Amino acid sequence: MKLISFANLDALNAALIERVSITAKQALARKGFFTFVLAGGNTPKGFYQALAQTPQDWQNWQLIYGDERYLPLNATERNHQMVLETFLANTTIPAKNHHIVPFTGHIEADATRYSEQITALLPVDFALLGIGEDGHTASLFPKHTEVNAIAHAVYQAPKPPATRISLSYTTLQQSQTLVYLSKGKDKLSVIQQGLADLAQGKTDLMPFCRVQAQNVTEIFYTE
Ligand code: 6PG
């Protein structure tokens, strides 16, 4: 896992756009579609807005979520609402390629349904994930038990809302490329601690350290 620091968010976003664009073109040439895991939270907003302005073969981009807050579909706190506003509204990605996490009020059934919905799109080509102050990523939180599923329900999440649906460690670890997008000094200390834990061969790792992709795992960081 490699830490790459950037002078500012614009420089980071430009490098991330290049990395995603290259990976997308390779996936499209290889299998005709590009499976892209979208990060939630606040940090990716500027990246999504900038990415939407670039020329891509949008018709064959398949978007899935690393995690989703388990709220009604029209809740503004949902990650997919943020993506609609900052990214999808400015691209020609077909709505059928935007795989949002369902909400019926029955979280276990919705997690199963999401797993079934995205199975044919796996393995992930490019996973974009955030890192929380406690070292969580997606909705995989410290001290939570790992679940053997493609996507699963998450309860008692320390970051509100308490209930979420997340891709599993296994699903994310099977990604070809994974980039963590992280901004702010409070995140740098968590990142440095995680990299030290990895270097020392510790086994009790923070979630973001436990998710490493098959080919490339990088942390794109800026203050
Ligand atoms: C969420 C995200 C979560 C997020 C990190 C970083 O639902 O909030 O999936 O994993 O990526 O907490 O969030 P920020 O980018 O807002 O710091």
Short mmCIF file of C-alpha atoms and ligand atoms in Angstrom, two decimals:
data_model
loop_
_atom_site.label_atom_id
_atom_site.label_comp_id
_atom_site.label_asym_id
_atom_site.label_seq_id
_atom_site.Cartn_x
_atom_site.Cartn_y
_atom_site.Cartn_z
CA MET A 1 0.00 0.00 0.00
CA LYS A 2 1.62 3.23 -1.23
CA LEU A 3 1.00 6.74 0.11
CA ILE A 4 1.09 9.47 -2.56
CA SER A 5 0.81 13.06 -1.26
CA PHE A 6 -0.39 15.97 -3.40
CA ALA A 7 0.10 19.73 -2.94
CA ASN A 8 -3.63 20.37 -3.13
CA LEU A 9 -6.97 18.76 -3.97
CA ASP A 10 -6.93 19.92 -7.59
CA ALA A 11 -3.61 18.16 -8.20
CA LEU A 12 -4.90 15.05 -6.44
CA ASN A 13 -8.14 15.03 -8.44
CA ALA A 14 -6.23 15.45 -11.73
CA ALA A 15 -4.01 12.47 -10.94
CA LEU A 16 -7.00 10.42 -9.84
CA ILE A 17 -8.89 11.24 -13.04
CA GLU A 18 -5.90 10.01 -15.04
CA ARG A 19 -5.69 6.80 -13.02
CA VAL A 20 -9.42 6.08 -13.36
CA SER A 21 -9.44 6.95 -17.08
CA ILE A 22 -6.57 4.59 -17.87
CA THR A 23 -8.11 1.77 -15.84
CA ALA A 24 -11.48 2.31 -17.50
CA LYS A 25 -10.04 2.21 -21.01
CA GLN A 26 -8.17 -1.01 -20.19
CA ALA A 27 -11.29 -2.66 -18.75
CA LEU A 28 -13.47 -1.56 -21.67
CA ALA A 29 -10.94 -2.94 -24.16
CA ARG A 30 -10.66 -6.20 -22.22
CA LYS A 31 -14.29 -6.99 -21.39
CA GLY A 32 -16.51 -4.24 -22.74
CA PHE A 33 -17.50 -2.64 -19.43
CA PHE A 34 -15.85 -0.88 -16.47
CA THR A 35 -16.96 -1.62 -12.92
CA PHE A 36 -16.29 1.39 -10.72
CA VAL A 37 -16.89 1.41 -6.95
CA LEU A 38 -17.88 4.88 -5.78
CA ALA A 39 -16.83 6.32 -2.44
CA GLY A 40 -19.29 8.12 -0.20
CA GLY A 41 -18.69 10.94 2.24
CA ASN A 42 -17.58 14.50 1.44
CA THR A 43 -14.04 14.19 0.10
CA PRO A 44 -14.87 12.75 -3.34
CA LYS A 45 -17.33 15.53 -4.34
CA GLY A 46 -14.79 17.69 -6.19
CA PHE A 47 -13.32 14.65 -7.89
CA TYR A 48 -16.74 13.53 -9.16
CA GLN A 49 -17.48 17.01 -10.49
CA ALA A 50 -14.13 17.15 -12.33
CA LEU A 51 -14.38 13.56 -13.63
CA ALA A 52 -17.80 14.30 -15.13
CA GLN A 53 -16.19 16.95 -17.35
CA THR A 54 -13.83 14.45 -19.01
CA PRO A 55 -14.49 12.54 -22.25
CA GLN A 56 -15.25 8.91 -21.40
CA ASP A 57 -17.09 5.94 -22.96
CA TRP A 58 -19.78 6.53 -20.34
CA GLN A 59 -22.22 4.08 -21.92
CA ASN A 60 -20.25 1.15 -20.55
CA TRP A 61 -19.38 2.44 -17.09
CA GLN A 62 -21.06 0.38 -14.37
CA LEU A 63 -21.32 2.20 -11.04
CA ILE A 64 -21.71 0.43 -7.72
CA TYR A 65 -21.34 1.70 -4.14
CA GLY A 66 -18.68 0.76 -1.64
CA ASP A 67 -21.36 1.41 0.93
CA GLU A 68 -24.60 3.24 1.47
CA ARG A 69 -26.32 4.78 4.44
CA TYR A 70 -29.46 2.69 5.05
CA LEU A 71 -32.03 5.43 4.51
CA PRO A 72 -35.02 5.94 2.19
CA LEU A 73 -33.96 6.48 -1.42
CA ASN A 74 -34.81 10.20 -1.36
CA ALA A 75 -32.82 10.92 1.82
CA THR A 76 -30.26 13.63 1.10
CA GLU A 77 -27.72 11.90 3.36
CA ARG A 78 -27.51 8.93 1.02
CA ASN A 79 -24.22 8.59 -0.83
CA HIS A 80 -26.05 7.99 -4.10
CA GLN A 81 -27.80 11.36 -3.79
CA MET A 82 -24.40 13.04 -3.54
CA VAL A 83 -23.20 11.13 -6.61
CA LEU A 84 -26.33 12.04 -8.59
CA GLU A 85 -25.72 15.72 -7.88
CA THR A 86 -21.94 15.92 -8.27
CA PHE A 87 -21.32 13.29 -10.96
CA LEU A 88 -24.17 11.60 -12.77
CA ALA A 89 -26.11 14.77 -13.54
CA ASN A 90 -23.19 15.81 -15.77
CA THR A 91 -22.52 12.57 -17.64
CA THR A 92 -24.41 10.35 -20.09
CA ILE A 93 -24.03 7.23 -17.97
CA PRO A 94 -27.28 5.30 -18.48
CA ALA A 95 -29.48 5.19 -15.38
CA LYS A 96 -29.55 1.38 -15.67
CA ASN A 97 -25.77 1.39 -15.07
CA HIS A 98 -26.12 3.27 -11.79
CA HIS A 99 -26.63 0.50 -9.25
CA ILE A 100 -27.98 2.11 -6.13
CA VAL A 101 -28.49 0.20 -2.92
CA PRO A 102 -32.18 -0.67 -2.46
CA PHE A 103 -34.23 0.43 0.53
CA THR A 104 -37.39 -1.44 1.54
CA GLY A 105 -36.95 -1.25 5.32
CA HIS A 106 -35.74 -4.85 5.41
CA ILE A 107 -31.97 -4.39 5.48
CA GLU A 108 -30.94 -8.05 5.28
CA ALA A 109 -33.15 -8.64 2.24
CA ASP A 110 -31.89 -5.42 0.65
CA ALA A 111 -28.26 -6.43 1.21
CA THR A 112 -28.94 -9.80 -0.41
CA ARG A 113 -30.74 -8.15 -3.29
CA TYR A 114 -27.85 -5.71 -3.82
CA SER A 115 -25.39 -8.61 -3.82
CA GLU A 116 -27.45 -10.35 -6.52
CA GLN A 117 -27.81 -7.11 -8.48
CA ILE A 118 -24.06 -6.53 -8.80
CA THR A 119 -22.70 -10.11 -8.99
CA ALA A 120 -22.37 -10.06 -12.78
CA LEU A 121 -20.30 -6.86 -12.58
CA LEU A 122 -17.60 -8.35 -10.33
CA PRO A 123 -14.69 -8.34 -9.80
CA VAL A 124 -14.39 -4.61 -9.42
CA ASP A 125 -12.00 -2.89 -11.81
CA PHE A 126 -11.48 0.29 -9.80
CA ALA A 127 -12.50 0.86 -6.19
CA LEU A 128 -12.48 4.42 -4.88
CA LEU A 129 -12.81 4.49 -1.09
CA GLY A 130 -12.55 6.97 1.75
CA ILE A 131 -10.85 6.57 5.12
CA GLY A 132 -12.49 7.62 8.37
CA GLU A 133 -10.76 9.06 11.45
CA ASP A 134 -11.01 5.64 13.08
CA GLY A 135 -9.52 3.88 10.07
CA HIS A 136 -12.83 2.65 8.68
CA THR A 137 -13.43 2.40 4.97
CA ALA A 138 -16.73 2.00 3.16
CA SER A 139 -18.86 0.89 6.12
CA LEU A 140 -16.28 -1.54 7.45
CA PHE A 141 -15.61 -0.32 10.98
CA PRO A 142 -13.07 -1.35 13.63
CA LYS A 143 -14.14 -4.21 15.94
CA HIS A 144 -17.00 -5.23 13.64
CA THR A 145 -17.15 -8.87 12.64
CA GLU A 146 -16.29 -9.66 9.03
CA VAL A 147 -19.26 -10.97 7.02
CA ASN A 148 -18.91 -13.51 4.24
CA ALA A 149 -21.10 -11.99 1.51
CA ILE A 150 -20.78 -9.74 -1.54
CA ALA A 151 -22.59 -6.96 0.33
CA HIS A 152 -23.99 -7.06 3.82
CA ALA A 153 -25.87 -5.14 6.49
CA VAL A 154 -23.89 -3.10 9.03
CA TYR A 155 -25.36 -2.32 12.47
CA GLN A 156 -24.22 0.05 15.22
CA ALA A 157 -21.89 1.96 12.92
CA PRO A 158 -20.04 4.64 14.96
CA LYS A 159 -20.49 7.08 12.05
CA PRO A 160 -24.20 7.99 11.69
CA PRO A 161 -26.43 6.57 10.48
CA ALA A 162 -25.93 3.45 12.53
CA THR A 163 -27.31 1.10 9.89
CA ARG A 164 -25.66 0.77 6.51
CA ILE A 165 -25.02 -1.66 3.69
CA SER A 166 -21.39 -2.24 2.71
CA LEU A 167 -19.41 -4.27 0.23
CA SER A 168 -17.51 -6.91 2.16
CA TYR A 169 -13.79 -7.12 2.74
CA THR A 170 -13.61 -9.99 0.25
CA THR A 171 -15.46 -8.16 -2.50
CA LEU A 172 -13.22 -5.10 -2.11
CA GLN A 173 -10.04 -7.18 -1.84
CA GLN A 174 -10.88 -8.77 -5.19
CA SER A 175 -10.75 -5.36 -6.88
CA GLN A 176 -8.02 -4.93 -9.49
CA THR A 177 -7.14 -1.36 -8.46
CA LEU A 178 -7.99 0.46 -5.24
CA VAL A 179 -7.33 4.09 -4.39
CA TYR A 180 -8.08 5.63 -1.01
CA LEU A 181 -8.97 9.29 -1.33
CA SER A 182 -8.12 11.20 1.83
CA LYS A 183 -7.90 14.85 2.81
CA GLY A 184 -6.96 16.63 6.03
CA LYS A 185 -4.36 16.39 8.75
CA ASP A 186 -6.68 14.38 10.98
CA LYS A 187 -6.63 11.65 8.34
CA LEU A 188 -2.82 11.75 7.91
CA SER A 189 -2.20 10.50 11.45
CA VAL A 190 -4.59 7.57 10.88
CA ILE A 191 -2.91 6.76 7.56
CA GLN A 192 0.59 6.90 9.07
CA GLN A 193 -0.50 4.67 11.96
CA GLY A 194 -1.99 2.15 9.54
CA LEU A 195 1.12 2.06 7.35
CA ALA A 196 3.28 1.59 10.45
CA ASP A 197 1.07 -1.30 11.57
CA LEU A 198 1.47 -2.93 8.15
CA ALA A 199 5.24 -2.38 8.16
CA GLN A 200 5.48 -3.98 11.61
CA GLY A 201 3.45 -6.98 10.51
CA LYS A 202 0.70 -6.33 13.04
CA THR A 203 -2.39 -8.53 12.70
CA ASP A 204 -4.90 -6.26 14.43
CA LEU A 205 -5.16 -3.88 11.48
CA MET A 206 -7.55 -1.00 10.89
CA PRO A 207 -10.17 -1.76 8.21
CA PHE A 208 -8.54 0.32 5.47
CA CYS A 209 -5.29 -1.62 5.96
CA ARG A 210 -7.14 -4.91 5.62
CA VAL A 211 -8.53 -3.94 2.21
CA GLN A 212 -5.76 -4.28 -0.36
CA ALA A 213 -6.49 -4.85 -4.03
CA GLN A 214 -5.09 -7.48 -6.37
CA ASN A 215 -2.81 -5.21 -8.41
CA VAL A 216 -2.61 -1.64 -7.12
CA THR A 217 -3.47 -0.16 -3.72
CA GLU A 218 -2.62 3.50 -3.22
CA ILE A 219 -3.57 6.29 -0.83
CA PHE A 220 -4.02 9.65 -2.54
CA TYR A 221 -3.63 12.26 0.20
CA THR A 222 -3.62 16.04 0.47
CA GLU A 223 -3.88 18.45 3.37
C1 6PG B 1 -19.79 7.25 4.35
C2 6PG B 1 -18.57 6.76 3.61
C3 6PG B 1 -17.39 6.67 4.52
C4 6PG B 1 -16.48 7.80 4.11
C5 6PG B 1 -15.41 8.06 5.14
C6 6PG B 1 -14.68 9.37 4.79
O1 6PG B 1 -20.87 6.69 4.22
O2 6PG B 1 -19.62 8.27 5.03
O3 6PG B 1 -18.78 5.67 2.91
O4 6PG B 1 -16.68 5.45 4.46
O5 6PG B 1 -15.87 7.49 2.86
O6 6PG B 1 -16.03 8.18 6.40
O7 6PG B 1 -15.65 10.39 4.75
P1 6PG B 1 -15.21 11.92 4.36
O8 6PG B 1 -14.71 11.85 2.94
O9 6PG B 1 -16.49 12.71 4.49
O10 6PG B 1 -14.13 12.30 5.34
#
